[in-house]
């Protein structure tokens, strides 16, 4: 049995009469109709891509008309505080979608067109159950909801919610449940979400999940997908944090707070037109300069940092993935990383950024693996790590202070091994091993890969004084390089021992 204050939820017949719940014997004296703000008709037009990218990501964007009053609406509890929760904005004279809303959904759409995807109609009637002394006992909300897609009614539902206003006795709750069942209703634990109302076609996996399903998480494909999903979420969070910078979209109201952990909704809780005045003006018609154009908001520094971390992870996974696919995604990443954060804000990101996001979303669903993705991940990754560490040891064991290219190959091996082991951070001793390999890679970076110095073409254009200075500079650089190599070789036996120890941990 549920809590004495927990609402009772029922699915009822569409054509059934309103439930008449009165029984003085159990303390339910009579029913009264609530005020006009509690009984109304609302028509909702959901805005989304044709494949429901917003809804699948937990973002509801809609145009609502409640008793002839229009408003724009957004609800995204799983993306709070960057996206608003239960936020309504009154229509302005132009009737266009608020620019803030358009901006916030762009990374979810990733170039897809925003169109009306479905229409929901809700006819709501509310009543209140009273005790014999006239005090409220519970509220009854009776919703008739219909869904229309492409001009065709695809579903209709009748949902009755009984919300206790005070603690109900077990006798009262049992009577309410028995009475509703006798009227043909079925008790349920929860009503369908907005996405579920649109049917199985819309109920696919989110484009930005938190992880892969548990039944595939231990496989190689599941492991790679989870690593890419974590990177995708970091990129999305950095993007949305930048986009929401300077926005003043409120979530709900002080009088009607909302629960941020719930499923996103679209049906209004009540009809209170005056609340719209508390939500500020439409961003399009606000008198001040818009944050989308002033260049002071939406810096992309942290977004670029998240993309750079993705590049490191991708390099660490590169041995497991198809080279051509890795090259394609790396190329798209590099197009993003060259963006100048001092001249480009998140509101002016080029189309190449959204193409990169779209490819990354696809990668999280089905990474292009070289082998069988259904095999257990741990043995495969352990072997890859042993191979990478073995290559680092072999390369460094063969180093000679006078052979340049050996140092370049050793540095590349250490960087690759550190990236690969970094994909397993937090599992066993991999964090320590990652740090030691990374330190070796950094020390090798000081040793130089080829002798520095000007090219013959540059030398031919030097004056005698410039050639003399270039020679002195080259001599100093070579001395520093030789010292760095000698220092590395001196410390290598101890570093080698510590790497082997971390490998066995």
Tab-separated table of C-alpha atoms in Angstrom:
chain	number	residue	atom	x	y	z
A	1	UNK	CA	0.000	0.000	0.000
A	2	UNK	CA	1.317	3.469	-0.862
A	3	UNK	CA	1.856	6.432	1.436
A	4	UNK	CA	-1.242	8.074	2.914
A	5	UNK	CA	-0.347	11.268	0.994
A	6	UNK	CA	0.730	9.599	-2.245
A	7	UNK	CA	-1.500	10.427	-5.239
A	8	UNK	CA	-3.666	7.666	-6.689
A	9	UNK	CA	-3.396	7.316	-10.474
A	10	UNK	CA	-6.018	5.679	-12.692
A	11	UNK	CA	-6.563	5.111	-16.398
A	12	UNK	CA	-10.268	5.294	-17.203
A	13	UNK	CA	-12.556	4.828	-20.182
A	14	UNK	CA	-12.686	7.825	-22.523
A	15	UNK	CA	-16.501	7.860	-22.622
A	16	UNK	CA	-17.103	7.208	-18.916
A	17	UNK	CA	-18.901	9.814	-16.838
A	18	UNK	CA	-16.842	11.878	-14.374
A	19	UNK	CA	-16.158	9.838	-11.222
A	20	UNK	CA	-18.676	10.666	-8.477
A	21	UNK	CA	-16.811	9.876	-5.290
A	22	UNK	CA	-18.875	10.567	-2.191
A	23	UNK	CA	-19.481	8.318	0.801
A	24	UNK	CA	-20.263	9.899	4.188
A	25	UNK	CA	-19.624	6.549	5.867
A	26	UNK	CA	-15.870	6.858	5.153
A	27	UNK	CA	-15.666	10.603	5.700
A	28	UNK	CA	-16.148	11.782	2.070
A	29	UNK	CA	-19.153	14.074	2.410
A	30	UNK	CA	-19.459	15.635	-1.039
A	31	UNK	CA	-17.741	16.769	-4.259
A	32	UNK	CA	-17.425	20.377	-5.450
A	33	UNK	CA	-16.119	21.757	-8.713
A	34	UNK	CA	-12.913	23.750	-8.403
A	35	UNK	CA	-12.460	27.238	-9.830
A	36	UNK	CA	-12.149	28.091	-13.544
A	37	UNK	CA	-8.355	28.195	-13.322
A	38	UNK	CA	-8.414	24.452	-12.609
A	39	UNK	CA	-10.754	23.353	-15.384
A	40	UNK	CA	-9.756	24.288	-18.918
A	41	UNK	CA	-8.883	23.092	-22.394
A	42	UNK	CA	-5.309	23.208	-23.685
A	43	UNK	CA	-3.953	22.541	-27.164
A	44	UNK	CA	-0.256	21.738	-27.434
A	45	UNK	CA	1.850	21.593	-30.591
A	46	UNK	CA	5.124	19.763	-30.010
A	47	UNK	CA	8.124	21.103	-31.928
A	48	UNK	CA	10.841	18.633	-32.801
A	49	UNK	CA	12.754	16.988	-35.624
A	50	UNK	CA	11.049	14.226	-37.589
A	51	UNK	CA	12.969	11.603	-35.583
A	52	UNK	CA	12.147	13.246	-32.211
A	53	UNK	CA	15.702	14.231	-31.282
A	54	UNK	CA	14.527	16.662	-28.607
A	55	UNK	CA	12.059	14.347	-26.908
A	56	UNK	CA	14.516	11.457	-26.930
A	57	UNK	CA	17.068	13.704	-25.226
A	58	UNK	CA	14.556	14.698	-22.542
A	59	UNK	CA	13.722	18.153	-23.930
A	60	UNK	CA	10.123	19.246	-24.512
A	61	UNK	CA	9.616	22.279	-26.733
A	62	UNK	CA	6.050	23.285	-27.544
A	63	UNK	CA	3.536	25.948	-28.405
A	64	UNK	CA	0.589	25.873	-26.001
A	65	UNK	CA	-2.816	27.505	-26.164
A	66	UNK	CA	-4.668	27.455	-22.854
A	67	UNK	CA	-8.212	28.826	-23.087
A	68	UNK	CA	-7.230	30.982	-26.097
A	69	UNK	CA	-4.013	32.298	-24.514
A	70	UNK	CA	-0.871	31.310	-26.395
A	71	UNK	CA	2.594	30.709	-24.962
A	72	UNK	CA	5.905	29.052	-25.794
A	73	UNK	CA	6.972	26.285	-23.455
A	74	UNK	CA	10.177	24.405	-22.599
A	75	UNK	CA	10.742	21.680	-20.025
A	76	UNK	CA	14.085	19.879	-19.678
A	77	UNK	CA	14.599	18.725	-16.068
A	78	UNK	CA	17.440	16.347	-16.953
A	79	UNK	CA	19.443	19.237	-18.464
A	80	UNK	CA	18.916	21.723	-15.641
A	81	UNK	CA	20.379	24.210	-14.771
A	82	UNK	CA	21.446	24.969	-18.340
A	83	UNK	CA	17.991	24.441	-19.821
A	84	UNK	CA	14.872	25.683	-18.040
A	85	UNK	CA	12.333	23.524	-16.244
A	86	UNK	CA	8.610	24.140	-16.766
A	87	UNK	CA	9.249	27.513	-18.415
A	88	UNK	CA	6.528	29.460	-20.268
A	89	UNK	CA	6.994	32.629	-22.313
A	90	UNK	CA	4.027	34.638	-23.558
A	91	UNK	CA	3.674	35.199	-27.292
A	92	UNK	CA	4.838	38.560	-28.600
A	93	UNK	CA	3.396	40.444	-31.545
A	94	UNK	CA	5.532	38.528	-34.044
A	95	UNK	CA	4.567	35.150	-32.588
A	96	UNK	CA	8.012	33.709	-33.304
A	97	UNK	CA	9.819	31.098	-31.230
A	98	UNK	CA	11.938	32.869	-28.578
A	99	UNK	CA	15.515	33.186	-29.678
A	100	UNK	CA	16.794	31.724	-26.402
A	101	UNK	CA	14.751	28.556	-26.990
A	102	UNK	CA	16.021	28.294	-30.572
A	103	UNK	CA	19.607	28.630	-29.357
A	104	UNK	CA	19.309	26.060	-26.561
A	105	UNK	CA	17.976	23.259	-28.765
A	106	UNK	CA	20.554	23.619	-31.558
A	107	UNK	CA	23.086	21.086	-30.191
A	108	UNK	CA	20.277	18.535	-29.800
A	109	UNK	CA	18.967	19.082	-33.345
A	110	UNK	CA	22.468	19.129	-34.927
A	111	UNK	CA	21.214	20.606	-38.180
A	112	UNK	CA	17.860	18.809	-38.296
A	113	UNK	CA	14.851	20.994	-39.112
A	114	UNK	CA	12.547	21.992	-36.272
A	115	UNK	CA	8.939	21.343	-37.281
A	116	UNK	CA	5.555	20.638	-35.641
A	117	UNK	CA	5.766	16.922	-34.854
A	118	UNK	CA	2.510	16.200	-33.030
A	119	UNK	CA	-0.483	17.853	-31.395
A	120	UNK	CA	-1.863	17.072	-27.950
A	121	UNK	CA	-5.248	18.198	-26.733
A	122	UNK	CA	-6.236	18.067	-23.070
A	123	UNK	CA	-9.688	18.671	-21.639
A	124	UNK	CA	-9.287	18.993	-17.877
A	125	UNK	CA	-11.910	19.042	-15.149
A	126	UNK	CA	-11.020	19.273	-11.482
A	127	UNK	CA	-13.120	18.586	-8.381
A	128	UNK	CA	-12.446	18.530	-4.679
A	129	UNK	CA	-13.609	16.002	-2.105
A	130	UNK	CA	-14.721	17.590	1.168
A	131	UNK	CA	-15.235	16.267	4.669
A	132	UNK	CA	-18.427	16.804	6.589
A	133	UNK	CA	-17.035	20.020	8.104
A	134	UNK	CA	-16.198	21.384	4.646
A	135	UNK	CA	-12.434	20.956	4.920
A	136	UNK	CA	-10.648	19.592	1.822
A	137	UNK	CA	-9.814	15.895	1.768
A	138	UNK	CA	-8.441	15.323	-1.774
A	139	UNK	CA	-8.393	16.841	-5.263
A	140	UNK	CA	-9.554	14.939	-8.341
A	141	UNK	CA	-8.071	15.791	-11.725
A	142	UNK	CA	-9.827	14.270	-14.727
A	143	UNK	CA	-7.880	14.628	-18.016
A	144	UNK	CA	-8.999	13.555	-21.475
A	145	UNK	CA	-5.886	13.581	-23.686
A	146	UNK	CA	-5.774	12.979	-27.429
A	147	UNK	CA	-2.686	12.824	-29.672
A	148	UNK	CA	-2.813	13.839	-33.341
A	149	UNK	CA	0.015	13.160	-35.810
A	150	UNK	CA	-0.148	14.103	-39.491
A	151	UNK	CA	-3.795	15.004	-39.059
A	152	UNK	CA	-4.727	11.579	-37.666
A	153	UNK	CA	-5.693	10.892	-34.053
A	154	UNK	CA	-3.204	8.213	-33.006
A	155	UNK	CA	-4.182	7.788	-29.352
A	156	UNK	CA	-6.662	8.881	-26.715
A	157	UNK	CA	-6.309	8.504	-22.970
A	158	UNK	CA	-8.359	9.277	-19.890
A	159	UNK	CA	-6.248	9.896	-16.791
A	160	UNK	CA	-7.646	10.474	-13.310
A	161	UNK	CA	-5.411	11.668	-10.481
A	162	UNK	CA	-6.582	11.776	-6.874
A	163	UNK	CA	-4.206	13.888	-4.780
A	164	UNK	CA	-4.754	13.836	-0.993
A	165	UNK	CA	-4.860	17.261	0.642
A	166	UNK	CA	-4.393	15.660	4.028
A	167	UNK	CA	-3.513	12.229	5.312
A	168	UNK	CA	-5.992	9.604	4.124
A	169	UNK	CA	-6.924	6.686	6.321
A	170	UNK	CA	-6.403	3.178	4.978
A	171	UNK	CA	-10.195	2.786	4.835
A	172	UNK	CA	-10.540	5.902	2.688
A	173	UNK	CA	-7.775	4.869	0.288
A	174	UNK	CA	-9.157	1.362	-0.055
A	175	UNK	CA	-12.634	2.730	-0.741
A	176	UNK	CA	-11.337	5.159	-3.392
A	177	UNK	CA	-9.426	2.397	-5.203
A	178	UNK	CA	-12.375	-0.016	-5.013
A	179	UNK	CA	-14.816	2.643	-6.215
A	180	UNK	CA	-12.637	3.671	-9.198
A	181	UNK	CA	-12.171	0.046	-10.242
A	182	UNK	CA	-15.926	-0.438	-10.010
A	183	UNK	CA	-16.303	2.503	-12.434
A	184	UNK	CA	-14.085	0.670	-14.934
A	185	UNK	CA	-10.762	2.385	-14.166
A	186	UNK	CA	-7.369	0.696	-13.733
A	187	UNK	CA	-4.893	1.779	-11.091
A	188	UNK	CA	-1.395	2.513	-12.472
A	189	UNK	CA	1.940	3.514	-10.964
A	190	UNK	CA	2.668	6.308	-13.467
A	191	UNK	CA	1.200	7.959	-16.540
A	192	UNK	CA	3.032	7.866	-19.892
A	193	UNK	CA	5.649	10.514	-20.577
A	194	UNK	CA	5.257	12.900	-23.484
A	195	UNK	CA	7.552	10.707	-25.568
A	196	UNK	CA	5.678	7.529	-24.687
A	197	UNK	CA	2.382	9.115	-25.748
A	198	UNK	CA	3.711	9.291	-29.302
A	199	UNK	CA	4.059	5.518	-29.494
A	200	UNK	CA	6.883	2.976	-30.048
A	201	UNK	CA	8.267	4.814	-33.072
A	202	UNK	CA	9.386	7.690	-30.871
A	203	UNK	CA	10.662	5.588	-27.984
A	204	UNK	CA	14.150	4.911	-29.340
A	205	UNK	CA	17.349	5.401	-27.378
A	206	UNK	CA	18.358	8.939	-26.453
A	207	UNK	CA	20.995	10.599	-28.608
A	208	UNK	CA	22.783	11.643	-25.420
A	209	UNK	CA	22.420	8.718	-22.980
A	210	UNK	CA	24.240	8.467	-19.668
A	211	UNK	CA	25.570	4.987	-20.475
A	212	UNK	CA	24.906	1.933	-22.613
A	213	UNK	CA	22.413	-0.705	-21.407
A	214	UNK	CA	23.863	-2.942	-18.642
A	215	UNK	CA	23.624	-6.070	-20.812
A	216	UNK	CA	26.251	-4.718	-23.241
A	217	UNK	CA	28.392	-2.602	-20.889
A	218	UNK	CA	30.949	-5.394	-20.321
A	219	UNK	CA	31.498	-6.021	-24.040
A	220	UNK	CA	34.170	-4.328	-26.112
A	221	UNK	CA	31.552	-2.328	-28.005
A	222	UNK	CA	29.895	-1.344	-24.731
A	223	UNK	CA	33.192	-0.181	-23.257
A	224	UNK	CA	34.074	1.947	-26.285
A	225	UNK	CA	30.536	3.351	-26.453
A	226	UNK	CA	30.621	4.304	-22.767
A	227	UNK	CA	33.928	6.144	-23.171
A	228	UNK	CA	32.554	8.074	-26.144
A	229	UNK	CA	29.254	8.744	-24.329
A	230	UNK	CA	31.124	10.304	-21.416
A	231	UNK	CA	32.996	12.541	-23.832
A	232	UNK	CA	29.772	13.452	-25.646
A	233	UNK	CA	28.057	14.454	-22.408
A	234	UNK	CA	31.053	16.579	-21.380
A	235	UNK	CA	30.922	18.336	-24.759
A	236	UNK	CA	27.151	18.848	-24.524
A	237	UNK	CA	27.332	20.167	-20.962
A	238	UNK	CA	30.107	22.609	-21.872
A	239	UNK	CA	28.107	23.702	-24.925
A	240	UNK	CA	24.875	24.252	-22.955
A	241	UNK	CA	26.684	26.028	-20.141
A	242	UNK	CA	28.077	28.494	-22.671
A	243	UNK	CA	24.713	28.911	-24.425
A	244	UNK	CA	22.810	29.603	-21.218
A	245	UNK	CA	25.347	32.187	-20.069
A	246	UNK	CA	23.429	35.430	-19.586
A	247	UNK	CA	19.976	33.936	-20.151
A	248	UNK	CA	17.295	34.673	-17.561
A	249	UNK	CA	14.819	31.873	-18.245
A	250	UNK	CA	13.094	30.934	-15.023
A	251	UNK	CA	12.071	27.441	-13.999
A	252	UNK	CA	8.482	27.270	-12.752
A	253	UNK	CA	7.647	29.900	-10.131
A	254	UNK	CA	8.106	30.468	-6.446
A	255	UNK	CA	4.450	29.614	-5.883
A	256	UNK	CA	4.617	26.485	-8.040
A	257	UNK	CA	8.109	24.940	-7.790
A	258	UNK	CA	8.907	21.963	-9.983
A	259	UNK	CA	10.790	18.728	-9.375
A	260	UNK	CA	13.910	18.680	-11.567
A	261	UNK	CA	14.376	14.917	-11.416
A	262	UNK	CA	11.006	14.057	-12.955
A	263	UNK	CA	10.137	13.171	-16.543
A	264	UNK	CA	9.683	16.247	-18.763
A	265	UNK	CA	6.044	17.224	-19.169
A	266	UNK	CA	4.012	19.377	-21.506
A	267	UNK	CA	0.499	19.533	-20.064
A	268	UNK	CA	-0.037	22.613	-17.867
A	269	UNK	CA	-0.457	22.117	-14.150
A	270	UNK	CA	-3.039	24.871	-14.038
A	271	UNK	CA	-4.271	27.899	-15.938
A	272	UNK	CA	-2.842	30.985	-14.283
A	273	UNK	CA	-2.308	33.619	-17.015
A	274	UNK	CA	-0.880	36.140	-14.530
A	275	UNK	CA	2.137	33.865	-13.974
A	276	UNK	CA	3.305	34.576	-17.500
A	277	UNK	CA	4.030	38.149	-16.486
A	278	UNK	CA	6.602	36.882	-13.982
A	279	UNK	CA	8.654	35.097	-16.618
A	280	UNK	CA	10.054	38.170	-18.369
A	281	UNK	CA	9.655	39.321	-21.939
A	282	UNK	CA	10.278	37.282	-25.036
A	283	UNK	CA	14.050	37.491	-25.760
A	284	UNK	CA	13.268	38.651	-29.300
A	285	UNK	CA	11.470	41.757	-28.089
A	286	UNK	CA	13.626	42.534	-25.039
A	287	UNK	CA	14.851	46.151	-25.190
A	288	UNK	CA	18.462	45.364	-24.286
A	289	UNK	CA	20.966	43.952	-26.763
A	290	UNK	CA	20.559	40.214	-27.195
A	291	UNK	CA	23.216	37.958	-25.678
A	292	UNK	CA	23.405	36.192	-29.038
A	293	UNK	CA	25.010	39.179	-30.754
A	294	UNK	CA	26.972	41.192	-28.208
A	295	UNK	CA	30.034	38.907	-28.127
A	296	UNK	CA	30.273	39.052	-24.315
A	297	UNK	CA	28.425	35.800	-23.651
A	298	UNK	CA	28.944	32.229	-24.714
A	299	UNK	CA	32.734	31.816	-24.675
A	300	UNK	CA	33.801	28.426	-26.007
A	301	UNK	CA	37.042	27.896	-24.051
A	302	UNK	CA	35.620	25.068	-21.916
A	303	UNK	CA	33.855	23.587	-24.924
A	304	UNK	CA	37.152	23.417	-26.813
A	305	UNK	CA	38.786	21.828	-23.753
A	306	UNK	CA	36.102	19.107	-23.721
A	307	UNK	CA	36.621	18.479	-27.444
A	308	UNK	CA	40.402	18.290	-26.899
A	309	UNK	CA	39.890	15.625	-24.205
A	310	UNK	CA	37.753	13.675	-26.665
A	311	UNK	CA	40.651	13.744	-29.111
A	312	UNK	CA	42.952	12.206	-26.492
A	313	UNK	CA	40.413	9.460	-25.751
A	314	UNK	CA	39.968	8.769	-29.460
A	315	UNK	CA	43.722	8.416	-29.878
A	316	UNK	CA	43.792	5.957	-26.991
A	317	UNK	CA	41.061	3.862	-28.620
A	318	UNK	CA	42.469	4.144	-32.148
A	319	UNK	CA	43.950	0.620	-32.149
A	320	UNK	CA	40.449	-0.776	-31.600
A	321	UNK	CA	38.727	1.282	-34.294
A	322	UNK	CA	38.715	1.420	-38.093
A	323	UNK	CA	41.547	3.765	-39.163
A	324	UNK	CA	39.514	5.521	-41.865
A	325	UNK	CA	36.685	6.240	-39.412
A	326	UNK	CA	39.134	7.494	-36.771
A	327	UNK	CA	40.753	9.736	-39.365
A	328	UNK	CA	37.377	11.163	-40.405
A	329	UNK	CA	36.292	11.925	-36.826
A	330	UNK	CA	39.733	13.334	-35.952
A	331	UNK	CA	39.529	15.643	-38.942
A	332	UNK	CA	36.150	16.937	-37.763
A	333	UNK	CA	37.514	17.390	-34.235
A	334	UNK	CA	40.462	19.383	-35.552
A	335	UNK	CA	38.113	21.701	-37.460
A	336	UNK	CA	36.496	22.544	-34.139
A	337	UNK	CA	39.764	22.928	-32.214
A	338	UNK	CA	41.071	25.586	-34.618
A	339	UNK	CA	38.161	27.914	-33.761
A	340	UNK	CA	39.294	31.122	-32.079
A	341	UNK	CA	37.501	31.586	-28.719
A	342	UNK	CA	38.271	35.302	-28.807
A	343	UNK	CA	36.311	35.858	-32.019
A	344	UNK	CA	33.710	33.050	-32.090
A	345	UNK	CA	31.053	32.539	-29.417
A	346	UNK	CA	28.827	29.507	-28.973
A	347	UNK	CA	26.059	31.454	-30.733
A	348	UNK	CA	28.147	31.686	-33.919
A	349	UNK	CA	29.556	28.188	-34.204
A	350	UNK	CA	29.958	27.050	-37.818
A	351	UNK	CA	28.079	24.168	-39.397
A	352	UNK	CA	31.204	22.007	-39.100
A	353	UNK	CA	30.689	21.934	-35.319
A	354	UNK	CA	27.197	20.461	-35.626
A	355	UNK	CA	28.463	17.941	-38.191
A	356	UNK	CA	31.091	16.897	-35.652
A	357	UNK	CA	28.390	16.512	-32.966
A	358	UNK	CA	26.240	14.422	-35.296
A	359	UNK	CA	29.120	12.064	-36.092
A	360	UNK	CA	29.947	11.739	-32.393
A	361	UNK	CA	26.331	10.851	-31.561
A	362	UNK	CA	26.410	8.140	-34.234
A	363	UNK	CA	29.724	6.879	-32.842
A	364	UNK	CA	28.279	6.377	-29.354
A	365	UNK	CA	25.570	4.112	-30.788
A	366	UNK	CA	27.729	1.975	-33.043
A	367	UNK	CA	31.487	2.592	-32.854
A	368	UNK	CA	33.401	1.330	-35.882
A	369	UNK	CA	35.379	-1.484	-34.275
A	370	UNK	CA	38.054	-3.510	-36.063
A	371	UNK	CA	37.034	-6.794	-34.461
A	372	UNK	CA	34.056	-8.428	-32.811
A	373	UNK	CA	32.394	-5.952	-30.484
A	374	UNK	CA	30.543	-8.652	-28.544
A	375	UNK	CA	33.654	-10.137	-26.909
A	376	UNK	CA	34.374	-9.268	-23.239
A	377	UNK	CA	36.209	-5.960	-23.039
A	378	UNK	CA	38.654	-6.586	-20.186
A	379	UNK	CA	40.844	-9.314	-21.798
A	380	UNK	CA	41.096	-7.357	-25.056
A	381	UNK	CA	42.021	-4.112	-23.308
A	382	UNK	CA	44.499	-5.834	-21.006
A	383	UNK	CA	46.308	-7.296	-24.007
A	384	UNK	CA	46.334	-3.901	-25.752
A	385	UNK	CA	47.856	-2.320	-22.658
A	386	UNK	CA	50.541	-5.010	-22.370
A	387	UNK	CA	51.416	-4.538	-26.046
A	388	UNK	CA	51.622	-0.752	-25.690
A	389	UNK	CA	53.764	-0.892	-22.561
A	390	UNK	CA	56.036	-3.506	-24.129
A	391	UNK	CA	56.609	-1.215	-27.132
A	392	UNK	CA	57.501	1.704	-24.845
A	393	UNK	CA	60.022	-0.421	-22.952
A	394	UNK	CA	61.586	-1.762	-26.131
A	395	UNK	CA	61.849	1.669	-27.777
A	396	UNK	CA	63.374	3.302	-24.716
A	397	UNK	CA	65.800	0.421	-24.135
A	398	UNK	CA	67.234	0.992	-27.623
A	399	UNK	CA	67.729	4.763	-27.337
A	400	UNK	CA	71.068	6.252	-28.363
A	401	UNK	CA	71.901	9.926	-27.708
A	402	UNK	CA	73.115	10.371	-31.277
A	403	UNK	CA	70.257	8.702	-33.213
A	404	UNK	CA	67.409	11.219	-33.555
A	405	UNK	CA	64.612	9.093	-34.976
A	406	UNK	CA	64.785	6.546	-32.177
A	407	UNK	CA	63.741	9.288	-29.772
A	408	UNK	CA	60.813	10.297	-31.944
A	409	UNK	CA	59.533	6.704	-32.122
A	410	UNK	CA	59.912	6.284	-28.339
A	411	UNK	CA	57.983	9.474	-27.658
A	412	UNK	CA	55.164	8.445	-30.002
A	413	UNK	CA	54.971	5.000	-28.355
A	414	UNK	CA	54.788	6.539	-24.870
A	415	UNK	CA	52.085	9.050	-25.892
A	416	UNK	CA	49.985	6.314	-27.532
A	417	UNK	CA	50.329	3.967	-24.549
A	418	UNK	CA	49.419	6.735	-22.085
A	419	UNK	CA	46.305	7.590	-24.123
A	420	UNK	CA	45.244	3.942	-24.310
A	421	UNK	CA	45.739	3.292	-20.597
A	422	UNK	CA	43.954	6.571	-19.863
A	423	UNK	CA	40.746	5.089	-21.254
A	424	UNK	CA	40.719	2.714	-18.261
A	425	UNK	CA	41.285	5.362	-15.600
A	426	UNK	CA	39.862	4.322	-12.258
A	427	UNK	CA	40.092	0.567	-12.927
A	428	UNK	CA	42.745	-1.104	-10.766
A	429	UNK	CA	46.209	0.401	-11.103
A	430	UNK	CA	45.630	2.039	-14.489
A	431	UNK	CA	45.571	5.567	-13.053
A	432	UNK	CA	49.111	5.159	-11.699
A	433	UNK	CA	50.299	3.553	-14.930
A	434	UNK	CA	48.774	6.382	-16.961
A	435	UNK	CA	50.639	8.955	-14.896
A	436	UNK	CA	53.987	7.193	-15.263
A	437	UNK	CA	53.650	6.716	-19.007
A	438	UNK	CA	52.524	10.325	-19.389
A	439	UNK	CA	55.594	11.532	-17.483
A	440	UNK	CA	57.864	9.482	-19.744
A	441	UNK	CA	56.154	10.992	-22.802
A	442	UNK	CA	56.648	14.528	-21.444
A	443	UNK	CA	60.312	13.903	-20.633
A	444	UNK	CA	60.862	12.477	-24.096
A	445	UNK	CA	59.289	15.631	-25.518
A	446	UNK	CA	62.241	17.612	-24.141
A	447	UNK	CA	64.777	15.443	-25.956
A	448	UNK	CA	63.882	16.513	-29.508
A	449	UNK	CA	63.251	14.187	-32.409
A	450	UNK	CA	65.487	15.753	-35.070
A	451	UNK	CA	68.323	18.241	-34.900
A	452	UNK	CA	66.750	21.727	-34.813
A	453	UNK	CA	68.035	24.492	-37.007
A	454	UNK	CA	67.275	26.669	-40.038
A	455	UNK	CA	66.765	25.077	-43.448
A	456	UNK	CA	69.287	25.635	-46.293
A	457	UNK	CA	66.769	27.947	-47.973
A	458	UNK	CA	66.575	30.072	-44.820
A	459	UNK	CA	70.364	30.162	-44.423
A	460	UNK	CA	70.825	31.417	-47.976
A	461	UNK	CA	68.892	34.546	-47.090
A	462	UNK	CA	70.783	35.313	-43.861
A	463	UNK	CA	73.272	38.146	-43.446
A	464	UNK	CA	76.612	37.138	-41.897
A	465	UNK	CA	75.434	38.455	-38.505
A	466	UNK	CA	72.142	36.515	-38.708
A	467	UNK	CA	73.972	33.341	-39.755
A	468	UNK	CA	76.331	33.702	-36.793
A	469	UNK	CA	73.426	34.157	-34.346
A	470	UNK	CA	71.580	31.191	-35.874
A	471	UNK	CA	74.686	29.051	-35.419
A	472	UNK	CA	75.039	30.046	-31.760
A	473	UNK	CA	71.333	29.389	-31.154
A	474	UNK	CA	71.587	25.974	-32.793
A	475	UNK	CA	74.628	25.126	-30.663
A	476	UNK	CA	72.757	26.053	-27.456
A	477	UNK	CA	69.711	24.029	-28.519
A	478	UNK	CA	71.848	20.984	-29.295
A	479	UNK	CA	73.585	21.262	-25.922
A	480	UNK	CA	70.211	21.394	-24.136
A	481	UNK	CA	68.952	18.472	-26.198
A	482	UNK	CA	72.032	16.399	-25.386
A	483	UNK	CA	71.671	17.181	-21.667
A	484	UNK	CA	67.980	16.190	-21.733
A	485	UNK	CA	68.788	12.905	-23.465
A	486	UNK	CA	71.598	12.111	-21.060
A	487	UNK	CA	69.343	12.895	-18.096
A	488	UNK	CA	66.559	10.680	-19.498
A	489	UNK	CA	68.911	7.735	-20.070
A	490	UNK	CA	70.291	8.108	-16.573
A	491	UNK	CA	66.808	7.995	-15.026
A	492	UNK	CA	65.356	5.413	-17.422
A	493	UNK	CA	66.232	2.250	-15.409
A	494	UNK	CA	64.259	3.543	-12.399
A	495	UNK	CA	61.381	4.769	-14.599
A	496	UNK	CA	61.352	1.368	-16.330
A	497	UNK	CA	61.094	-0.433	-13.002
A	498	UNK	CA	58.210	1.791	-11.856
A	499	UNK	CA	56.292	1.247	-15.120
A	500	UNK	CA	56.625	-2.530	-14.846
A	501	UNK	CA	55.490	-2.354	-11.208
A	502	UNK	CA	52.402	-0.298	-12.164
A	503	UNK	CA	51.623	-2.737	-14.980
A	504	UNK	CA	51.455	-5.625	-12.526
A	505	UNK	CA	49.293	-3.724	-10.023
